Structure formats: structure tokens, C-alpha cells
Coordinates of C-alpha atoms in Angstrom, one line a residue:
M1 CA 2.1 -20.2 8.9
I2 CA 4.7 -18.3 11.1
R3 CA 4.0 -17.4 14.7
L4 CA 6.5 -15.7 17.1
V5 CA 5.1 -15.6 20.6
D6 CA 6.9 -13.6 22.8
V7 CA 10.3 -13.8 21.3
S8 CA 13.0 -11.7 22.9
F9 CA 16.8 -11.9 22.4
R10 CA 19.6 -10.1 24.7
V11 CA 23.5 -9.6 23.1
G12 CA 25.3 -7.2 24.5
A13 CA 23.4 -3.7 24.6
F14 CA 21.4 -5.0 22.3
E15 CA 17.7 -6.2 23.3
L16 CA 15.3 -7.4 20.8
G17 CA 12.0 -7.2 22.7
S18 CA 8.6 -9.5 23.4
I19 CA 7.9 -9.8 19.5
N20 CA 4.6 -11.4 19.2
L21 CA 3.9 -11.8 15.3
E22 CA 2.0 -14.1 12.8
I23 CA 2.4 -14.5 9.1
E24 CA -0.3 -16.3 6.7
R25 CA 0.8 -19.0 4.7
G26 CA 2.1 -17.5 1.3
E27 CA 1.9 -14.2 2.2
Y28 CA 4.8 -11.9 1.2
F29 CA 5.4 -9.7 4.1
A30 CA 8.2 -7.0 4.9
I31 CA 9.9 -5.7 7.8
L32 CA 11.0 -2.1 7.7
G33 CA 13.3 -0.1 9.7
P34 CA 16.3 2.0 10.7
T35 CA 19.5 0.3 10.7
G36 CA 19.8 -1.4 13.9
A37 CA 16.4 -1.8 15.0
G38 CA 16.7 -5.7 15.1
K39 CA 15.5 -6.5 11.4
T40 CA 18.0 -9.0 10.1
R41 CA 18.1 -10.6 14.1
L42 CA 14.9 -11.0 13.7
L43 CA 14.8 -13.2 10.4
E44 CA 17.5 -15.2 12.1
I45 CA 15.8 -16.0 15.4
I46 CA 13.0 -17.3 12.6
A47 CA 15.6 -19.4 10.4
G48 CA 17.2 -21.0 13.5
L49 CA 21.0 -19.5 13.3
Q50 CA 20.0 -17.4 16.6
R51 CA 18.6 -18.8 19.4
P52 CA 15.8 -16.8 21.4
S53 CA 16.8 -15.7 25.0
S54 CA 12.6 -16.5 25.6
G55 CA 9.8 -17.2 23.8
K56 CA 8.5 -19.9 20.7
I57 CA 8.7 -19.8 17.3
W58 CA 5.9 -22.1 15.4
I59 CA 6.2 -22.7 11.4
E60 CA 2.8 -24.5 10.1
D61 CA 1.8 -25.6 13.5
E62 CA 5.3 -26.9 14.7
N63 CA 7.1 -25.7 17.5
V64 CA 10.4 -25.1 16.0
T65 CA 12.3 -23.2 18.6
A66 CA 14.6 -25.8 19.5
L67 CA 15.4 -27.3 16.3
P68 CA 18.3 -26.8 14.4
P69 CA 18.2 -24.4 10.8
D70 CA 18.6 -27.5 8.7
R71 CA 15.5 -29.1 9.9
R72 CA 13.3 -25.9 9.8
R73 CA 13.0 -26.0 5.8
V74 CA 13.7 -22.0 6.0
G75 CA 16.0 -20.5 2.7
F76 CA 17.7 -17.4 3.9
M77 CA 19.5 -14.9 1.8
Y78 CA 21.9 -12.4 2.7
Q79 CA 22.2 -9.1 1.5
D80 CA 25.9 -9.5 0.6
Y81 CA 24.5 -12.8 -1.2
L82 CA 27.8 -15.2 0.0
L83 CA 28.3 -17.1 -3.2
F84 CA 31.2 -19.1 -3.3
P85 CA 33.3 -17.5 -6.5
H86 CA 35.3 -21.1 -6.7
L87 CA 32.8 -22.6 -7.5
T88 CA 30.5 -22.7 -10.6
V89 CA 26.6 -21.0 -10.8
R90 CA 25.2 -24.7 -10.7
K91 CA 27.6 -25.8 -8.1
N92 CA 26.3 -22.7 -6.2
I93 CA 23.0 -23.6 -6.4
M94 CA 23.2 -27.2 -5.9
F95 CA 25.4 -26.0 -2.3
G96 CA 22.4 -26.5 -0.3
L97 CA 20.9 -29.4 -1.6
R98 CA 23.8 -31.6 -0.5
D99 CA 21.2 -34.0 1.6
K100 CA 19.4 -34.8 -1.7
T101 CA 20.7 -37.4 -4.4
K102 CA 22.6 -36.3 -7.3
R103 CA 19.8 -37.1 -9.6
E104 CA 17.3 -34.9 -7.1
R105 CA 19.9 -32.3 -6.9
L106 CA 20.4 -31.9 -10.6
R107 CA 16.8 -31.7 -11.3
H108 CA 16.0 -29.0 -8.4
V109 CA 19.0 -27.2 -10.4
D110 CA 17.4 -27.1 -13.5
E111 CA 14.0 -26.1 -12.3
I112 CA 15.2 -22.9 -10.5
S113 CA 17.7 -22.2 -12.4
H114 CA 14.8 -22.2 -15.4
L115 CA 12.6 -20.5 -13.4
L116 CA 15.0 -17.4 -13.0
G117 CA 16.4 -17.6 -16.5
L118 CA 19.7 -19.1 -15.3
D119 CA 20.2 -21.7 -17.9
H120 CA 22.8 -19.8 -19.8
L121 CA 24.8 -19.0 -16.7
L122 CA 25.2 -22.6 -15.0
D123 CA 28.8 -23.5 -16.0
R124 CA 30.1 -20.1 -15.4
H125 CA 31.7 -18.9 -11.8
V126 CA 30.1 -16.0 -10.6
T127 CA 33.3 -14.1 -10.4
G128 CA 32.6 -11.2 -13.0
L129 CA 28.6 -11.6 -13.8
S130 CA 26.4 -8.5 -12.7
G131 CA 24.7 -7.5 -9.5
G132 CA 21.3 -8.5 -10.6
E133 CA 22.8 -12.2 -11.9
Q134 CA 24.5 -12.5 -8.6
Q135 CA 21.4 -11.6 -6.9
R136 CA 19.2 -14.2 -9.1
I137 CA 22.1 -17.1 -8.4
A138 CA 21.6 -16.3 -4.7
L139 CA 18.0 -16.5 -4.9
A140 CA 18.0 -19.7 -6.8
R141 CA 20.3 -21.2 -3.9
A142 CA 17.9 -20.4 -1.6
L143 CA 14.9 -21.5 -3.1
A144 CA 16.7 -25.0 -4.8
P145 CA 16.1 -26.7 -1.6
Q146 CA 11.7 -25.9 -1.9
P147 CA 11.7 -24.0 1.3
R148 CA 8.2 -23.6 3.6
V149 CA 9.4 -19.9 3.8
L150 CA 11.6 -17.9 2.1
L151 CA 13.9 -15.2 4.3
L152 CA 14.8 -12.1 2.4
D153 CA 17.2 -9.9 4.3
E154 CA 18.0 -6.6 1.8
P155 CA 18.0 -8.5 -1.3
L156 CA 18.2 -5.4 -3.6
S157 CA 20.4 -3.2 -1.6
A158 CA 23.7 -4.1 -3.5
L159 CA 22.0 -3.5 -6.8
D160 CA 21.5 0.1 -8.9
P161 CA 18.3 2.1 -9.8
Q162 CA 17.6 -0.1 -12.8
N163 CA 18.5 -3.4 -12.2
R164 CA 16.4 -3.1 -8.2
R165 CA 13.6 -2.2 -10.0
A166 CA 13.8 -5.0 -12.4
V167 CA 14.4 -7.6 -9.9
R168 CA 11.3 -6.1 -7.5
R169 CA 9.0 -7.2 -10.6
E170 CA 11.0 -10.6 -10.4
L171 CA 10.3 -11.5 -6.8
T172 CA 6.5 -10.2 -7.3
D173 CA 6.6 -12.3 -10.2
L174 CA 8.1 -15.4 -8.7
H175 CA 5.9 -15.2 -5.8
R176 CA 2.7 -15.5 -7.5
R177 CA 4.5 -18.3 -9.5
L178 CA 5.0 -20.2 -6.4
G179 CA 3.3 -19.2 -3.4
T180 CA 6.2 -19.6 -0.9
T181 CA 5.9 -17.6 2.3
T182 CA 7.8 -14.7 2.2
I183 CA 9.5 -12.4 4.6
H184 CA 11.7 -9.2 3.2
V185 CA 13.7 -6.8 5.6
T186 CA 14.1 -3.8 3.6
H187 CA 14.8 0.2 5.0
D188 CA 13.0 1.0 1.8
F189 CA 9.1 2.0 1.8
E190 CA 8.5 2.1 -2.0
E191 CA 10.1 -1.4 -2.2
A192 CA 7.8 -2.7 0.4
L193 CA 4.7 -1.1 -1.0
V194 CA 5.2 -2.9 -4.6
V195 CA 6.2 -6.3 -3.2
A196 CA 4.4 -7.2 -0.1
D197 CA 0.7 -7.3 1.1
R198 CA 1.4 -6.6 4.8
L199 CA 4.6 -5.0 6.9
A200 CA 5.5 -4.5 10.3
V201 CA 7.7 -1.6 11.2
M202 CA 10.7 -2.1 13.6
N203 CA 12.4 0.3 15.7
N204 CA 14.8 -0.4 18.5
G205 CA 14.3 -4.1 18.4
E206 CA 10.6 -3.8 19.0
I207 CA 7.7 -3.7 16.3
V208 CA 5.6 -0.7 16.6
Q209 CA 3.0 -1.4 13.7
V210 CA 1.8 -4.2 12.0
G211 CA -1.1 -4.1 9.3
P212 CA -1.6 -4.0 5.6
T213 CA 0.9 -2.4 3.7
E214 CA -0.8 0.5 1.9
E215 CA -2.6 1.3 5.5
V216 CA 0.6 1.8 7.6
V217 CA 2.0 4.2 4.8
H218 CA -1.2 6.5 4.9
K219 CA -2.4 5.6 8.5
P220 CA 0.9 5.7 10.8
R221 CA 0.2 5.3 14.5
S222 CA 3.0 7.2 15.7
A223 CA 5.1 9.8 14.9
F224 CA 8.0 7.6 14.6
V225 CA 6.1 5.6 11.7
A226 CA 5.1 8.6 9.8
K227 CA 8.8 10.2 9.9
F228 CA 10.2 7.0 8.6
F229 CA 7.7 6.8 5.9
G230 CA 8.6 10.5 5.1
V231 CA 5.8 12.4 5.8
E232 CA 6.9 16.0 7.3
N233 CA 3.7 17.5 8.0
I234 CA 3.3 16.1 11.4
F235 CA 1.5 18.4 13.9
K236 CA 1.3 17.7 17.8
G237 CA -2.2 19.3 19.4
E238 CA -5.2 19.3 20.3
I239 CA -8.5 17.9 18.9
V240 CA -11.6 20.3 19.9
Q241 CA -15.6 21.0 19.1
C242 CA -16.0 17.5 18.4
H243 CA -19.7 16.8 17.1
K244 CA -21.6 13.9 15.2
Q245 CA -23.4 14.7 12.0
E246 CA -25.7 12.8 10.3
E247 CA -26.1 13.1 6.4
S248 CA -27.5 11.0 3.8
G249 CA -28.3 8.5 6.4
E250 CA -24.4 8.0 7.0
E251 CA -22.9 9.3 10.6
T252 CA -19.6 11.4 10.3
H253 CA -17.6 13.2 13.1
N254 CA -16.3 16.3 12.6
A255 CA -13.9 18.2 15.1
I256 CA -11.2 20.8 14.8
F257 CA -7.4 20.5 15.5
K258 CA -5.8 23.2 17.0
C259 CA -1.8 23.6 16.9
G260 CA -0.4 27.0 17.9
V261 CA -2.1 29.4 15.0
L262 CA -2.9 26.3 12.6
Q263 CA -6.3 25.5 13.0
L264 CA -7.9 22.8 10.5
S265 CA -11.7 20.9 10.4
I266 CA -11.0 17.3 10.4
I267 CA -13.0 14.1 10.9
A268 CA -12.2 12.6 14.9
A269 CA -14.5 11.3 17.3
Q270 CA -13.3 12.1 20.2
E271 CA -11.3 15.6 21.7
G272 CA -8.3 15.6 23.7
P273 CA -4.3 15.5 22.4
A274 CA -3.4 14.5 19.0
Y275 CA -1.2 14.3 16.1
A276 CA -2.3 15.2 12.7
V277 CA -0.6 13.9 9.7
I278 CA -0.8 15.7 6.0
R279 CA 1.0 13.9 3.3
P280 CA 2.6 16.3 0.8
E281 CA 0.9 14.9 -2.1
D282 CA -2.9 15.5 -0.5
I283 CA -2.2 19.4 -0.7
T284 CA -3.3 21.4 -3.4
V285 CA -1.4 24.4 -4.5
S286 CA -3.2 27.7 -6.3
R287 CA -2.3 31.2 -6.7
E288 CA -6.3 32.0 -5.7
L289 CA -8.9 30.9 -3.5
V290 CA -10.9 28.5 -5.1
N291 CA -14.3 26.9 -4.4
S292 CA -13.7 22.9 -4.1
S293 CA -14.6 20.1 -1.9
A294 CA -11.7 20.8 0.7
M295 CA -12.5 22.5 3.9
N296 CA -9.1 23.5 4.8
N297 CA -7.7 26.6 2.5
L298 CA -3.9 27.7 4.4
C299 CA -2.7 30.9 3.1
G300 CA 0.9 31.5 3.6
S301 CA 4.4 32.6 1.6
I302 CA 6.5 29.9 -0.2
V303 CA 10.1 30.0 1.7
E304 CA 11.6 27.2 -0.2
I305 CA 11.7 25.0 -3.6
E306 CA 13.1 22.0 -4.3
A307 CA 12.9 19.9 -7.5
T308 CA 12.8 16.2 -6.8
G309 CA 12.9 14.6 -10.4
P310 CA 9.5 14.5 -12.2
L311 CA 8.1 16.1 -8.6
V312 CA 8.8 19.5 -7.2
R313 CA 8.6 20.1 -3.5
L314 CA 7.4 23.2 -2.2
T315 CA 7.9 24.4 2.2
A316 CA 5.5 27.1 2.5
D317 CA 5.0 29.2 5.7
V318 CA 1.1 29.5 6.9
G319 CA 2.6 29.9 10.2
V320 CA 3.6 27.0 10.6
R321 CA 6.2 24.9 8.3
L322 CA 3.9 22.9 5.9
V323 CA 5.4 20.8 2.8
A324 CA 3.5 20.1 -0.2
L325 CA 4.1 18.3 -3.6
L326 CA 3.4 19.5 -7.4
T327 CA 4.4 18.2 -11.0
R328 CA 7.1 20.6 -12.8
Q329 CA 4.2 21.9 -15.1
S330 CA 2.1 23.2 -12.2
L331 CA 5.1 25.2 -11.1
V332 CA 5.6 26.8 -14.3
A333 CA 1.9 26.8 -15.1
L334 CA 1.3 28.9 -11.2
K335 CA 4.3 30.9 -11.8
L336 CA 5.3 30.3 -8.2
D337 CA 8.6 31.3 -6.7
T338 CA 9.8 31.8 -3.1
Q339 CA 7.9 34.9 -1.3
V340 CA 5.3 34.3 -3.8
R341 CA 2.2 33.9 -1.5
A342 CA -0.3 31.1 -2.3
Y343 CA -3.0 28.8 -1.1
F344 CA -2.5 25.5 -0.1
S345 CA -5.9 23.2 0.7
V346 CA -6.8 19.7 1.9
K347 CA -9.6 17.9 2.6
A348 CA -10.6 17.1 6.1
A349 CA -10.6 13.1 5.1
A350 CA -7.1 13.6 3.7
I351 CA -5.9 14.5 7.5
H352 CA -4.9 11.3 9.2
I353 CA -5.3 11.6 13.4
F354 CA -3.7 9.5 15.9

């Protein structure tokens, strides 16, 4: 559906590296990365608002690299919506339909406004409407021309948390009904987890990882991606004592990961330098050593406790700094506090190696 082949872009000190990316028809695809990574610039290149320095852009087997924006059939919604305050909601939505007849314009506006629940606002001006309402109007304007691709640049960033969750649900529901190929730029990985089928992570003008959403989040291929998704337990060390084992007809590769005084049982097929990543939610905390399937039981003192909503973040010294998450109820039940010694258990299969 969308194919970028060796696309690069240079302006001033900014450079977009050689981008190669394929997005399937009907897919909801997210692009994540820190500020300045090049996410919005990449959207603008796909939309035709910026010309690449090199490379080709294909949409539905059509080379659109040299086509102007109005011939690409791409809907674009910026994070600040760019609505016209002197126009009514109806005329804002109708703005992108200037090449249609009046009858066609009215029909498109009626269809999309009904789909997004904007019927009762059509004759009002956008000034004074809520952030959620303005967001839906901007989305309606982008969808009214029935684009083959919808580009969303940080569409939820201006909304409060409650509206953000509501509009997030609306976006996924709308995508299920319309099936429009969508690229959604965000820096919020929770947002991407909810809406996207696949995602790409960008940094310094390059795509550093692409894949199914759950896979990228839980199996990062670099320390940058792991840190971007909030993983704090990232250890640089070495894999040793790797050996193959067969059990019940299945083959596994068991090994040891060493990082200073830290030693972990892991699943890995080869020895050598590596990173080990442990997500805080995959760690079980207890006051005493218990029998379980977890092969790694680390003992240490709690040095910090931080409440983060319904969960509590524990930082412990187990020879290295280790962060675990547990519920408030568990914290109270286990009578955990700073300076208290505890066990931190994690299964070998829960340790991601790259």
C-alpha cells in the first residue's frame, strides 16, 4: 500500500536517513520517537508537503514522489488541528472538498459528521468548542475527501487524559469501520499500544526498529528502544555457558548472563557480549525465598519506594540497581519498606536478550 524506498531528506542541520518502510493496505501503523526524531517530517514527505532529497514513495503501486499533495489522495491532520475560527464546523469540514460539486460536498459532510457524532455542531463556529470536539472536526475534515491514506500527527497530544482515552477508542472504532490505511505519529507508547497493529521507532532521523506493536515493546533490539519504552532494568554484560537441552521433544538453549556481580539464568543460543532486559512487571517480590518456576532469585535491600497510581515502584540494591512493580495491596501485605531485605524473582523466559 505505502512503500518508501531509500527516502532521505536534508534541511539545515537535520537529516532524515535512508528510510525503507512498507505499510500494508488497511493497516493502523504508528511511528514513535522522541522530539526531533523526524516523525512529522516523514509524514510531510508522504503527504507531498516536502520533497525528499532522494528515494521514491509509492502509494497503491503508484509512484507519487513527484506528485503534488492534492493528487495523492492523502488526508493530513496536524496536532494543533489548524481549524478556521471564522468558519462554521460544516465549512471547516467542507474545506478540503473544493473540487466537488455542492451536492457532493454536502453529502460527504453529512456522512462523516454523522459517523463522528458532529451533526449537532455543524452550524456552530469552532471557537469555544472543547478540545475533543475540535479534534473530531479536524479528523472529519481529513476524512471528508475519502483519502486512501490518513496521516495523524500527534492527534491526541492537546487533549486531557479523559478525552484522550475517549478519542483513542473512537480512532480504533473508526478504523475498524472505515479500514483507511492510517499512520499515527506519537511519542506516547501507551497510545500506540492501544491503536496500532504495527509500529516503527525513530531516532535521529532513522528508523531503528519496526514490527508488531507487542513485539517491539517487549522485545527491543537496542538499549535506545528499551529505554524509550520505559524499561529501566537494562544490563550490559556477556553470555557464557550456553548449552542445548532437549526436553519432551522440544529444544531449548540455556545460558548464563553475567554483568559484574549479577548472574542470571537465561535462554540464549550463542555466547558473547549482549544486553539483558527485565521489565519491572515481570519481577515477583517476596519477603522469603519461595519455590517457583523462576530460575532467578535475587536478594537485596529496598532503597526507594515510589507510588505511581495503583502501582508501586520499588528500587532495590541486589548488587546492581533493580526496579520492580507491584500493587499497593502487595506492598502492604508484604510489609515492605526501605532498608527491608526482599527476594526478587524472574523467569529465564522473561529476560529479553539482544
